[in-house]
PDB file of C-alpha atoms in Angstrom:
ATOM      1  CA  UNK U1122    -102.304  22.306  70.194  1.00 88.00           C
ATOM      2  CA  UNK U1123    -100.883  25.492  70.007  1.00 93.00           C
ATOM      3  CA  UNK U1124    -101.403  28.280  66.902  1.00 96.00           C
ATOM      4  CA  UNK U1125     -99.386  30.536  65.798  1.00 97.00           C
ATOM      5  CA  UNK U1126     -99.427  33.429  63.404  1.00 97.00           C
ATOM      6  CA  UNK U1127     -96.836  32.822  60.725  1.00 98.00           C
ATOM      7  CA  UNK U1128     -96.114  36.461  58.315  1.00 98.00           C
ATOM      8  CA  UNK U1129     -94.237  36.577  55.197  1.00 97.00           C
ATOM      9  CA  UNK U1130     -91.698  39.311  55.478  1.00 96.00           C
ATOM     10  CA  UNK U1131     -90.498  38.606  51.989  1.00 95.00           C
ATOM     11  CA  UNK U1132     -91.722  36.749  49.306  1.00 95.00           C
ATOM     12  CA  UNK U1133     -91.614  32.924  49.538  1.00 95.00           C
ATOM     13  CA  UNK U1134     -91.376  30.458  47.650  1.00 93.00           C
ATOM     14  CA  UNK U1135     -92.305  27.242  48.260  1.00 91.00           C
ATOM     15  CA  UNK U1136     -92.400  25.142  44.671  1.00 81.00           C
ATOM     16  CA  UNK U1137     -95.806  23.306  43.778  1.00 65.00           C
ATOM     17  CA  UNK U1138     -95.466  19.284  43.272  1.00 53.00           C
ATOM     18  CA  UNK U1139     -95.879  19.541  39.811  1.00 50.00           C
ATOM     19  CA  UNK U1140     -93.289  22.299  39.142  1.00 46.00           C
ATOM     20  CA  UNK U1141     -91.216  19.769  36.792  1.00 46.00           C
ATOM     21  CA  UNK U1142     -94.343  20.083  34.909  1.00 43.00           C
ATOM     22  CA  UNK U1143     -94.407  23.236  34.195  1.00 46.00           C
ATOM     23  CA  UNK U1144     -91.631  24.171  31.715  1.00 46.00           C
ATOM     24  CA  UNK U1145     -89.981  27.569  32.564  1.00 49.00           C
ATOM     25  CA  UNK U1146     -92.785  28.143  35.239  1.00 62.00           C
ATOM     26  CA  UNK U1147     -91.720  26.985  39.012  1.00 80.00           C
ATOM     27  CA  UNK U1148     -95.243  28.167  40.524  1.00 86.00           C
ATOM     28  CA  UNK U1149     -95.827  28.176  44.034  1.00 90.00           C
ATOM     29  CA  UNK U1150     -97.395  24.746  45.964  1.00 91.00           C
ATOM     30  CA  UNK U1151    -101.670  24.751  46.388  1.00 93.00           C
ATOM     31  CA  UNK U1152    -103.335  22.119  47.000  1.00 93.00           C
ATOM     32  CA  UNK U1153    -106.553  20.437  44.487  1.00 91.00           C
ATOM     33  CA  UNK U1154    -108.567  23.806  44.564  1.00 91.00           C
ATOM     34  CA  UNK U1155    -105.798  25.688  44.205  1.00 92.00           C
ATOM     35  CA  UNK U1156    -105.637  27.220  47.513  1.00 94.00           C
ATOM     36  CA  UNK U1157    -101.874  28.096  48.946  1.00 96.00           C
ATOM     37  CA  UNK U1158    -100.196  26.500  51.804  1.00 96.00           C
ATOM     38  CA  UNK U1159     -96.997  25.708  53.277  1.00 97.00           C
ATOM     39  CA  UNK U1160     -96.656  21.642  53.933  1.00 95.00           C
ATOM     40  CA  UNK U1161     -95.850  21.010  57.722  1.00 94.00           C
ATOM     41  CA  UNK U1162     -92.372  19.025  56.277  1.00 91.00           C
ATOM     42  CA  UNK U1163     -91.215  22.146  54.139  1.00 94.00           C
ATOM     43  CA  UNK U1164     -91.955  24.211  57.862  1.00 95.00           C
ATOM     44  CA  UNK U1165     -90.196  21.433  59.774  1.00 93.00           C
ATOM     45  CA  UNK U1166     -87.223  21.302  57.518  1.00 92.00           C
ATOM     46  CA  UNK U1167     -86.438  24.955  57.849  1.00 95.00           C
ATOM     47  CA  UNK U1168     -86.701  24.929  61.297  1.00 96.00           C
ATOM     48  CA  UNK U1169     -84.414  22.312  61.991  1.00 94.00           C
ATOM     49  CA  UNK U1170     -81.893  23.702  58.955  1.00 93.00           C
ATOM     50  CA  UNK U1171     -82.204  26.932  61.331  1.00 95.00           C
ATOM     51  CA  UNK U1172     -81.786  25.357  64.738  1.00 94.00           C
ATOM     52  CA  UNK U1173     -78.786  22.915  63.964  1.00 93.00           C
ATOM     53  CA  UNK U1174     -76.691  26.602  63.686  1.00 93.00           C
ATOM     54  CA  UNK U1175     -78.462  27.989  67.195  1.00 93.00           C
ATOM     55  CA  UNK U1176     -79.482  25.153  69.240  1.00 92.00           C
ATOM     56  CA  UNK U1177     -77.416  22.137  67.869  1.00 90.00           C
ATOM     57  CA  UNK U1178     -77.968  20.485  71.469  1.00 90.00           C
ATOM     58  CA  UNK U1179     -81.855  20.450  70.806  1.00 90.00           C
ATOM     59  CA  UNK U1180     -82.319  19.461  67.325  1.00 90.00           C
ATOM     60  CA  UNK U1181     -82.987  15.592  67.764  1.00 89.00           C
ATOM     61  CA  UNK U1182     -85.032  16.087  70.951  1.00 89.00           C
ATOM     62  CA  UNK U1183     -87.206  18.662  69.051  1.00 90.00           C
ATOM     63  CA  UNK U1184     -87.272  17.152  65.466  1.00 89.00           C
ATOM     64  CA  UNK U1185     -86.516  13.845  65.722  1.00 84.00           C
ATOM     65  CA  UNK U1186     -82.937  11.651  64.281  1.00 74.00           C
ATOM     66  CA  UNK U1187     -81.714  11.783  61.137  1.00 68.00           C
ATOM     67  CA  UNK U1188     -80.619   9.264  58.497  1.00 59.00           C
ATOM     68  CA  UNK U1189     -79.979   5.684  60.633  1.00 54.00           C
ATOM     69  CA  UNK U1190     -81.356   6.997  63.899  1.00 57.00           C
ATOM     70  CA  UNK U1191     -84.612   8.013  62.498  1.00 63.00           C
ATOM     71  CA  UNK U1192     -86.922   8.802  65.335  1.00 70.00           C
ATOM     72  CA  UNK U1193     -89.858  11.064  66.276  1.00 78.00           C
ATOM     73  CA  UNK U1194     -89.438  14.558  68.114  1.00 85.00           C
ATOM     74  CA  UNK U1195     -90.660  16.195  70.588  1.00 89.00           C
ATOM     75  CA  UNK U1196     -92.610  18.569  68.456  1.00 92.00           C
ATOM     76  CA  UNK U1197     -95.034  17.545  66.001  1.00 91.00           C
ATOM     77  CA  UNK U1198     -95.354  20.746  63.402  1.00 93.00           C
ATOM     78  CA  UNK U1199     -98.638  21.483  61.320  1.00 95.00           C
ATOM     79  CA  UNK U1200     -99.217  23.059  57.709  1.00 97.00           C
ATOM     80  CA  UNK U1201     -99.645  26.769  57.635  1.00 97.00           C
ATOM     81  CA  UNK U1202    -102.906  27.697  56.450  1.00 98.00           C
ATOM     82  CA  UNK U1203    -104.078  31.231  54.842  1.00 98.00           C
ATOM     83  CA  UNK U1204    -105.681  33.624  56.482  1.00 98.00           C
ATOM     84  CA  UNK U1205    -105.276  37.173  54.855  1.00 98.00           C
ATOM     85  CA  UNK U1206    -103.493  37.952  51.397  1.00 98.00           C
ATOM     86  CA  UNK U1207    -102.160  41.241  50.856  1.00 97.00           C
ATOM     87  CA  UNK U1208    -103.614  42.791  46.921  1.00 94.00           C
ATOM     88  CA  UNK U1209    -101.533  45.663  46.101  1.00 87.00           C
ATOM     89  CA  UNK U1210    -103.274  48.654  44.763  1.00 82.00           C
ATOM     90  CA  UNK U1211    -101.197  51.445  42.937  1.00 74.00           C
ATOM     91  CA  UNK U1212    -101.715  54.263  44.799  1.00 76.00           C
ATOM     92  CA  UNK U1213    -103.719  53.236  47.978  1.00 79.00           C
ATOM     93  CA  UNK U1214    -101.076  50.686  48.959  1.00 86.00           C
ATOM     94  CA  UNK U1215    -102.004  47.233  50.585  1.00 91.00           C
ATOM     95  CA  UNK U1216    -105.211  45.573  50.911  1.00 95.00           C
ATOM     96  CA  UNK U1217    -105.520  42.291  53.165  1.00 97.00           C
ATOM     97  CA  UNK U1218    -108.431  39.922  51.509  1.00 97.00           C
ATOM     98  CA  UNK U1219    -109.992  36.761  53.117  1.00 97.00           C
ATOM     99  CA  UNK U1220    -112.720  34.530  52.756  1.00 97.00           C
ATOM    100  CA  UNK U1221    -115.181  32.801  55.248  1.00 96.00           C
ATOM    101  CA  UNK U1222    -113.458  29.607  54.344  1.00 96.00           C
ATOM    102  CA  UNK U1223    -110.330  30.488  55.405  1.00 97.00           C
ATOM    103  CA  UNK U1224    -111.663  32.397  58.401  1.00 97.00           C
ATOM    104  CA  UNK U1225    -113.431  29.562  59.928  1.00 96.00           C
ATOM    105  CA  UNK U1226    -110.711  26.938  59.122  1.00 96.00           C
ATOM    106  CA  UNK U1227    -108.896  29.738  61.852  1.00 96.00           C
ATOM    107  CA  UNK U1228    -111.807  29.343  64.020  1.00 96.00           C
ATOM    108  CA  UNK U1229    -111.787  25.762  63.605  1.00 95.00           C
ATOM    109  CA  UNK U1230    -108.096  24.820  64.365  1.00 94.00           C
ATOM    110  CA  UNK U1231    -108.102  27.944  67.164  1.00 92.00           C
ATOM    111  CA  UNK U1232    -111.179  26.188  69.139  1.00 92.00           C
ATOM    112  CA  UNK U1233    -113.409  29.089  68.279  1.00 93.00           C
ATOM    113  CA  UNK U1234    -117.101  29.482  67.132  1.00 93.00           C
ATOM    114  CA  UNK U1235    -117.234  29.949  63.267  1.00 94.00           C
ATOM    115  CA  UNK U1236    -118.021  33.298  62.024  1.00 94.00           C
ATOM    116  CA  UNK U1237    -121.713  34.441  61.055  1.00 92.00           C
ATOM    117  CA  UNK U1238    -121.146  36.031  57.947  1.00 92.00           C
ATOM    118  CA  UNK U1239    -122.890  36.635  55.097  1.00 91.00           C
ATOM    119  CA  UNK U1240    -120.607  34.474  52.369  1.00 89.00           C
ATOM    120  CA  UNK U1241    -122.006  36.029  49.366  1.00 91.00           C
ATOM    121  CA  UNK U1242    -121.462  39.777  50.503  1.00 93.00           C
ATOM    122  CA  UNK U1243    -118.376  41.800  50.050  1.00 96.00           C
ATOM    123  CA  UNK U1244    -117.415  42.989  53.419  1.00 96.00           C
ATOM    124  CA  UNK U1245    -114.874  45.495  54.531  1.00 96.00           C
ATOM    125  CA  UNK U1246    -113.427  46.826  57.505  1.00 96.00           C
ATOM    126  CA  UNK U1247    -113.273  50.632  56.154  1.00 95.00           C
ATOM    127  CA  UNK U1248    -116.626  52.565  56.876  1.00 95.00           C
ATOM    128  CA  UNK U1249    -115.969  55.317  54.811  1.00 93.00           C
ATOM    129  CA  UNK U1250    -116.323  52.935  52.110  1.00 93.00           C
ATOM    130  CA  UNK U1251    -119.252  51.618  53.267  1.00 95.00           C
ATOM    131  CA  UNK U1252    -121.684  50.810  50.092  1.00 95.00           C
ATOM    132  CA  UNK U1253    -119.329  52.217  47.740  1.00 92.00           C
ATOM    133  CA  UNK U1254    -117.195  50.164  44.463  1.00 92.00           C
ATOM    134  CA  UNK U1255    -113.769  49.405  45.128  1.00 89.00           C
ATOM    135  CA  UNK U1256    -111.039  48.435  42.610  1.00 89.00           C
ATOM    136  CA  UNK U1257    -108.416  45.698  43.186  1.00 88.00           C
ATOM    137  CA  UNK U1258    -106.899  46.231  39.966  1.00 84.00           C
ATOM    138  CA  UNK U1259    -108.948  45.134  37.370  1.00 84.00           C
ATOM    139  CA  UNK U1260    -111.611  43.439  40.148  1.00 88.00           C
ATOM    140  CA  UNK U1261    -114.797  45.319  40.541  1.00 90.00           C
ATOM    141  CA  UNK U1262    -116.574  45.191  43.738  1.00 91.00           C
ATOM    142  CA  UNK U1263    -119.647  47.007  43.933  1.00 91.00           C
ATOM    143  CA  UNK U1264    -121.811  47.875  46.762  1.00 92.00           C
ATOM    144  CA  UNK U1265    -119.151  46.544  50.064  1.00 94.00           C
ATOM    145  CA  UNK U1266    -120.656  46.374  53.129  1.00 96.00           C
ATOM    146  CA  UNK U1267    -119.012  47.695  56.393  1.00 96.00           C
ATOM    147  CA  UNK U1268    -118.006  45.542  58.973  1.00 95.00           C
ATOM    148  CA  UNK U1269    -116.155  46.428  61.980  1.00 95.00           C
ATOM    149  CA  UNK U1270    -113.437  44.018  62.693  1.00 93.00           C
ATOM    150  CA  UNK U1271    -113.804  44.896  66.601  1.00 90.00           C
ATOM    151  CA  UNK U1272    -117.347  44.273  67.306  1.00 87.00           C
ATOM    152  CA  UNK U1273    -119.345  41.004  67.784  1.00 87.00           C
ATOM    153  CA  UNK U1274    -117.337  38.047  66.799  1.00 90.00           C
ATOM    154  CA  UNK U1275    -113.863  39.415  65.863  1.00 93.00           C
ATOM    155  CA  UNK U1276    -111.891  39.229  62.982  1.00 95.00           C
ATOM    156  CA  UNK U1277    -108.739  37.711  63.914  1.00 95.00           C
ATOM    157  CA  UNK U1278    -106.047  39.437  62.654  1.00 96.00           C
ATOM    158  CA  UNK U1279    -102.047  39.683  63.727  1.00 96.00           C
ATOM    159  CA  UNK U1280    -101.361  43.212  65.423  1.00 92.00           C
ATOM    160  CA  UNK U1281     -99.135  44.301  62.200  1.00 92.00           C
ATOM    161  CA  UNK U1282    -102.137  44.162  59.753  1.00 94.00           C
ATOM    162  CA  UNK U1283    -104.109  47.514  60.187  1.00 94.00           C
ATOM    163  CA  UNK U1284    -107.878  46.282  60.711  1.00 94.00           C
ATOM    164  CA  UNK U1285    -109.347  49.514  58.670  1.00 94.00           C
ATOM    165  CA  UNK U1286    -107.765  47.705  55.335  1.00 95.00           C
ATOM    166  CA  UNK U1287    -109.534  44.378  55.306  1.00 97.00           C
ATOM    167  CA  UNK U1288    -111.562  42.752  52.563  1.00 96.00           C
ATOM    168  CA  UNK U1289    -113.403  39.592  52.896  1.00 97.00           C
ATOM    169  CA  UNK U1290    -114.964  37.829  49.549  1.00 96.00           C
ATOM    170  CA  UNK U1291    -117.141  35.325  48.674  1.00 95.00           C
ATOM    171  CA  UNK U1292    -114.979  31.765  48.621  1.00 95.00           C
ATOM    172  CA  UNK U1293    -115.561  32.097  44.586  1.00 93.00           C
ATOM    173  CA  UNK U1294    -113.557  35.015  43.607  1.00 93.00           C
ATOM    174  CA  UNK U1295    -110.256  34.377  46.666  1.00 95.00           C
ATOM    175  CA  UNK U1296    -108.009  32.693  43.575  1.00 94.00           C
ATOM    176  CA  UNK U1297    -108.743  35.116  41.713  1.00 94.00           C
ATOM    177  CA  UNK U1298    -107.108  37.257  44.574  1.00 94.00           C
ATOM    178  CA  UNK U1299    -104.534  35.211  45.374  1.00 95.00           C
ATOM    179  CA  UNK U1300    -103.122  35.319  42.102  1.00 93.00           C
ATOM    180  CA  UNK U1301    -103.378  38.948  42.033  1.00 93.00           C
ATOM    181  CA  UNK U1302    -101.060  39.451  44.624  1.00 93.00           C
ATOM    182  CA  UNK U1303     -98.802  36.197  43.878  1.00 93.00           C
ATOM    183  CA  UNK U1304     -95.188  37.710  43.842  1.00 91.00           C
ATOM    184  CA  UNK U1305     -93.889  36.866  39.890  1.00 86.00           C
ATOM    185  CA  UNK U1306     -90.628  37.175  38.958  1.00 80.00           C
ATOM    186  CA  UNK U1307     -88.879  36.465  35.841  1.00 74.00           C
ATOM    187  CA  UNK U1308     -84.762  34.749  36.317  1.00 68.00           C
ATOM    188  CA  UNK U1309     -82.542  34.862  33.724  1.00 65.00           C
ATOM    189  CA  UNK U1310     -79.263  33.733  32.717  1.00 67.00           C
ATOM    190  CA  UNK U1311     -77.050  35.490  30.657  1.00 69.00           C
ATOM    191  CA  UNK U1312     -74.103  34.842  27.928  1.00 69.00           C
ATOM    192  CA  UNK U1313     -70.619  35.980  28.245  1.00 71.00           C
ATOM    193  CA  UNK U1314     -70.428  36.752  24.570  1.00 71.00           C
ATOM    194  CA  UNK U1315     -73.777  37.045  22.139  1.00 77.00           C
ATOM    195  CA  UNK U1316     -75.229  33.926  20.213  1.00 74.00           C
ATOM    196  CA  UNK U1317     -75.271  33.642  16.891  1.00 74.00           C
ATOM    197  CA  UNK U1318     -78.194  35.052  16.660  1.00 73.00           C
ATOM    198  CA  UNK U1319     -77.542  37.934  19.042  1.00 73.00           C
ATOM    199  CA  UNK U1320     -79.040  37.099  22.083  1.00 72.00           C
ATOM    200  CA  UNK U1321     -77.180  37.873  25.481  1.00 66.00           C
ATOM    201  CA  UNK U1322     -80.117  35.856  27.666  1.00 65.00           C
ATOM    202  CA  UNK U1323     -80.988  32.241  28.258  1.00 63.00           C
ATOM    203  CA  UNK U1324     -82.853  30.044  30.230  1.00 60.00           C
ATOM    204  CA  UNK U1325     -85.680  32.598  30.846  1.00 59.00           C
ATOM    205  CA  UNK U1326     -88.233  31.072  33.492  1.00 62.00           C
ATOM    206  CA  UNK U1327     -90.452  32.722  35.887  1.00 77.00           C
ATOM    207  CA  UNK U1328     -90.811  32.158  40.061  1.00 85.00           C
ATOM    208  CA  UNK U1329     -93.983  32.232  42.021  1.00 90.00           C
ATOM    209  CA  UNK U1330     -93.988  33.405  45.230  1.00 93.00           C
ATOM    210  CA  UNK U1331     -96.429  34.010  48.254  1.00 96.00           C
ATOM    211  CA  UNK U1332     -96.294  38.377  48.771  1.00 96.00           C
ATOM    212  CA  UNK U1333     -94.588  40.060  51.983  1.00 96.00           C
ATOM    213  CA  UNK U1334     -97.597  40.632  53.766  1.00 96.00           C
ATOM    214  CA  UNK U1335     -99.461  37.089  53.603  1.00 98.00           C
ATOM    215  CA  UNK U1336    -100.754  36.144  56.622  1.00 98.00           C
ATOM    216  CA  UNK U1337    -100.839  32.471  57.730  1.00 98.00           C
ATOM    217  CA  UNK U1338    -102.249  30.064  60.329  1.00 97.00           C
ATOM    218  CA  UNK U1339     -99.610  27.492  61.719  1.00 97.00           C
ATOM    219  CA  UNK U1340    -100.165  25.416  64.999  1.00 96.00           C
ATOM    220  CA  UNK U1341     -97.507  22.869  66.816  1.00 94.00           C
ATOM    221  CA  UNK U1342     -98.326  20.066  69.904  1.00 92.00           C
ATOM    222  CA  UNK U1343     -95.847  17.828  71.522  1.00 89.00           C
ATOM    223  CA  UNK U1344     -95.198  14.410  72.261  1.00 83.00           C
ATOM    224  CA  UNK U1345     -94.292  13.451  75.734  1.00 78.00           C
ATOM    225  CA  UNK U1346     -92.337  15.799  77.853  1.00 79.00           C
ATOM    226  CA  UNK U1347     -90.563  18.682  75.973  1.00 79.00           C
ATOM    227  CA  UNK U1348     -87.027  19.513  77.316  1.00 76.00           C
ATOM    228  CA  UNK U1349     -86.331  23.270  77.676  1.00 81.00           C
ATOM    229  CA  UNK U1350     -89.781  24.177  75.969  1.00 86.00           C
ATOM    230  CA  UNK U1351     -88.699  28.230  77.210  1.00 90.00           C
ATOM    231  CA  UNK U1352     -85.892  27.688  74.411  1.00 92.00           C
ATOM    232  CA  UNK U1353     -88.266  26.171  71.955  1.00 93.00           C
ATOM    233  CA  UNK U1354     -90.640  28.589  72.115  1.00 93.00           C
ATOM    234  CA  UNK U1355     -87.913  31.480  71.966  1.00 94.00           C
ATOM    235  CA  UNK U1356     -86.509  29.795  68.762  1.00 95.00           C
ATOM    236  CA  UNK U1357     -90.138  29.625  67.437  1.00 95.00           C
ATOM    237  CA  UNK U1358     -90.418  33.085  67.433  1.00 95.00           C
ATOM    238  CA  UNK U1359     -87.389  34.323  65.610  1.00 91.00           C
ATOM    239  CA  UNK U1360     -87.101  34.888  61.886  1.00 93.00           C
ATOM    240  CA  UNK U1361     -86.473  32.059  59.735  1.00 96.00           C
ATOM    241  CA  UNK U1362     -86.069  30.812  56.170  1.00 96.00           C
ATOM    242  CA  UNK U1363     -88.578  29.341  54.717  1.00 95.00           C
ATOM    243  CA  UNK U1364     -88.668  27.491  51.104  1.00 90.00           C
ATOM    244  CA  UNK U1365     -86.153  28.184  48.272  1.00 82.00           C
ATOM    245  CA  UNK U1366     -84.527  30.926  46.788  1.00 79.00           C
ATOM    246  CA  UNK U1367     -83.554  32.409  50.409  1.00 78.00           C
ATOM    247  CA  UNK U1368     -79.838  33.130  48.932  1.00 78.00           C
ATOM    248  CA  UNK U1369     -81.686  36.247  45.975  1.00 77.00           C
ATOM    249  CA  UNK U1370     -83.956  37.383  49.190  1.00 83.00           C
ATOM    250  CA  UNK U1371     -86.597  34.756  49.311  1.00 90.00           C
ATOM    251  CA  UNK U1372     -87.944  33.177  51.850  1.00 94.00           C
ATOM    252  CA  UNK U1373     -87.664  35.273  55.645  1.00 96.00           C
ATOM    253  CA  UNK U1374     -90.627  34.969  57.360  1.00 97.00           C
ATOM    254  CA  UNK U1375     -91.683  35.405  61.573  1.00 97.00           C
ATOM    255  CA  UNK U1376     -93.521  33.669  63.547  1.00 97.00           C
ATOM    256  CA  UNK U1377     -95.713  35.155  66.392  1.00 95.00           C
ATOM    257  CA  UNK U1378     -97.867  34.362  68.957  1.00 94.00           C
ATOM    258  CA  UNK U1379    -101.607  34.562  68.682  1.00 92.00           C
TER     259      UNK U1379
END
C-alpha cells in the first residue's frame, strides 16, 4: 500500500449522506462521530472523470469497466483520512490543529510506531509560546506545551505546512475545531422582478465545505500487474476535482507524495 498526502487547495465539498435531510443545509460528509473524510468512491470517481479527458487509453485498466462491462481495476483507491485542519485566526493567519487520533491512524496506515504523546495536553510546535494561552477564536487554550515537530518521533507533516504553526488537542475538543474552520457559504437565487412582498432572493441555503489548507491521508495498492504505473503515478500527482460545486471554485485539490 502506498500513502499519499492529499491538500485542499480550495474548499471542497463533498455532501454528507444525510444532506436531503437537512433542509437548506448541504453539510459536508463525517462519519458517526462526526469526524470528516472523503469516501474512497467520491476519490475514485473524480479520478476517473479526470483521466477519461488525459489518459482515455488507461481508464478501464486503472478503474475498472463501466455500465455492462463492469470489472475491477488495476488500482484499488482508499478513503482520505484527516490529518491537520487549518483554524483561521484574524490577524495571525493559519493555524494547522490535530489530534493523537488522527495522528496515529497516519502512523497506523503509514506502518509507523504510534506517537507517545500526552493526549490530554495542548501541544504546539511554536516555542515562543511555550506555556502561554492561545486563542482560536473564541477557544481558550491555556498553558500549551512546546513540542518540536523535528525531534524524537516526528510529526508528519506535508512540506507546504510550516511546522512552527501546529496545534495538537485532546481528541475531545478536534470537532469543535473542525467546525471552526469548516468553509460556510450561503447560495442564493435571485428574482428577475421583486415578489409581492418585495423580496429579490430565493432559495437561500448554505454549503459546507472542508478549508484550503486541510491536510489529508489517502493511500492506493494494486491488483495484479499495473500497465504503465510511471503514467499512473504522474496522473496521481496532478491537480484534480474533487466533490461538487467545482464549476463556483470548489473542489481543486493535489495530491503528493509522502
Amino acid at each position: 500500500m502506498t500513502t499519499e498526502w492529499l491538500i485542499c487547495q480550495e474548499p471542497v465539498h463533498i455532501g454528507g449522506a444525510d444532506s436531503s435531510s437537512r433542509g437548506n443545509n448541504n453539510p459536508i460528509f463525517r462519519l458517526s462521530d462526526r469526524t470528516p473524510a472523503i469516501p474512497g468512491s467520491s476519490l475514485r470517481g473524480a479520478l476517473r472523470e479526470h483521466a477519461e479527458h488525459t489518459h482515455a487509453n488507461f481508464v478501464n485498466h486503472w478503474f475498472g469497466g463501466q455500465d455492462n462491462a463492469i470489472s475491477p481495476g488495476a488500482i484499488a483507491l482508499g478513503w482520505g483520512w484527516p490529518v491537520w485542519w487549518p483554524v483561521h485566526v484574524l490577524g495571525y493567519g493559519n493555524w494547522w490543529v490535530s489530534c493523537l487520533q488522527w495522528l496515529n491512524r497516519f502512523q497506523q496506515l503509514s506502518q509507523q510506531s504510534p506517537l507517545n504523546l500526552d493526549r490530554n495536553k495542548v501541544l504546539i510546535t511554536d516555542n515562543s509560546l511555550n506555556n502561554q494561552t492561545v486563542y482560536l477564536r473564541w477557544l481558550k487554550l491555556e498553558k500549551v506545551q512546546y513540542r518540536n515537530p523535528n525531534e524524537g518521533q516526528k510529526l508528519p507533516v506535508p512540506s507546504s505546512i510550516p511546522s512552527d504553526r501546529l496545534i495538537i488537542v485532546p481528541d475531545t475538543s478536534i470537532n469543535l475545531l473542525v467546525d471552526m474552520g469548516l468553509v460556510r457559504q450561503p447560495r442564493v437565487s435571485l428574482f428577475d422582478q421583486p415578489d409581492e412582498k418585495g423580496n429579490l432572493v430565493k432559495n437561500l441555503f448554505g454549503v459546507e465545505g472542508f478549508p484550503p489548507g486541510a491536510v489529508f491521508l489517502t493511500s492506493w495498492t494494486t491488483r495484479g500487474q499495473v500497465q504503465n504505473v510511471e503514467d499512473w503515478e504522474k496522473f496521481l500527482h496532478d491537480e484534480h476535482y474533487l466533490g461538487g460545486l467545482w464549476s463556483v471554485g470548489f473542489g481543486r485539490i493535489l495530491i503528493e507524495k509522502i
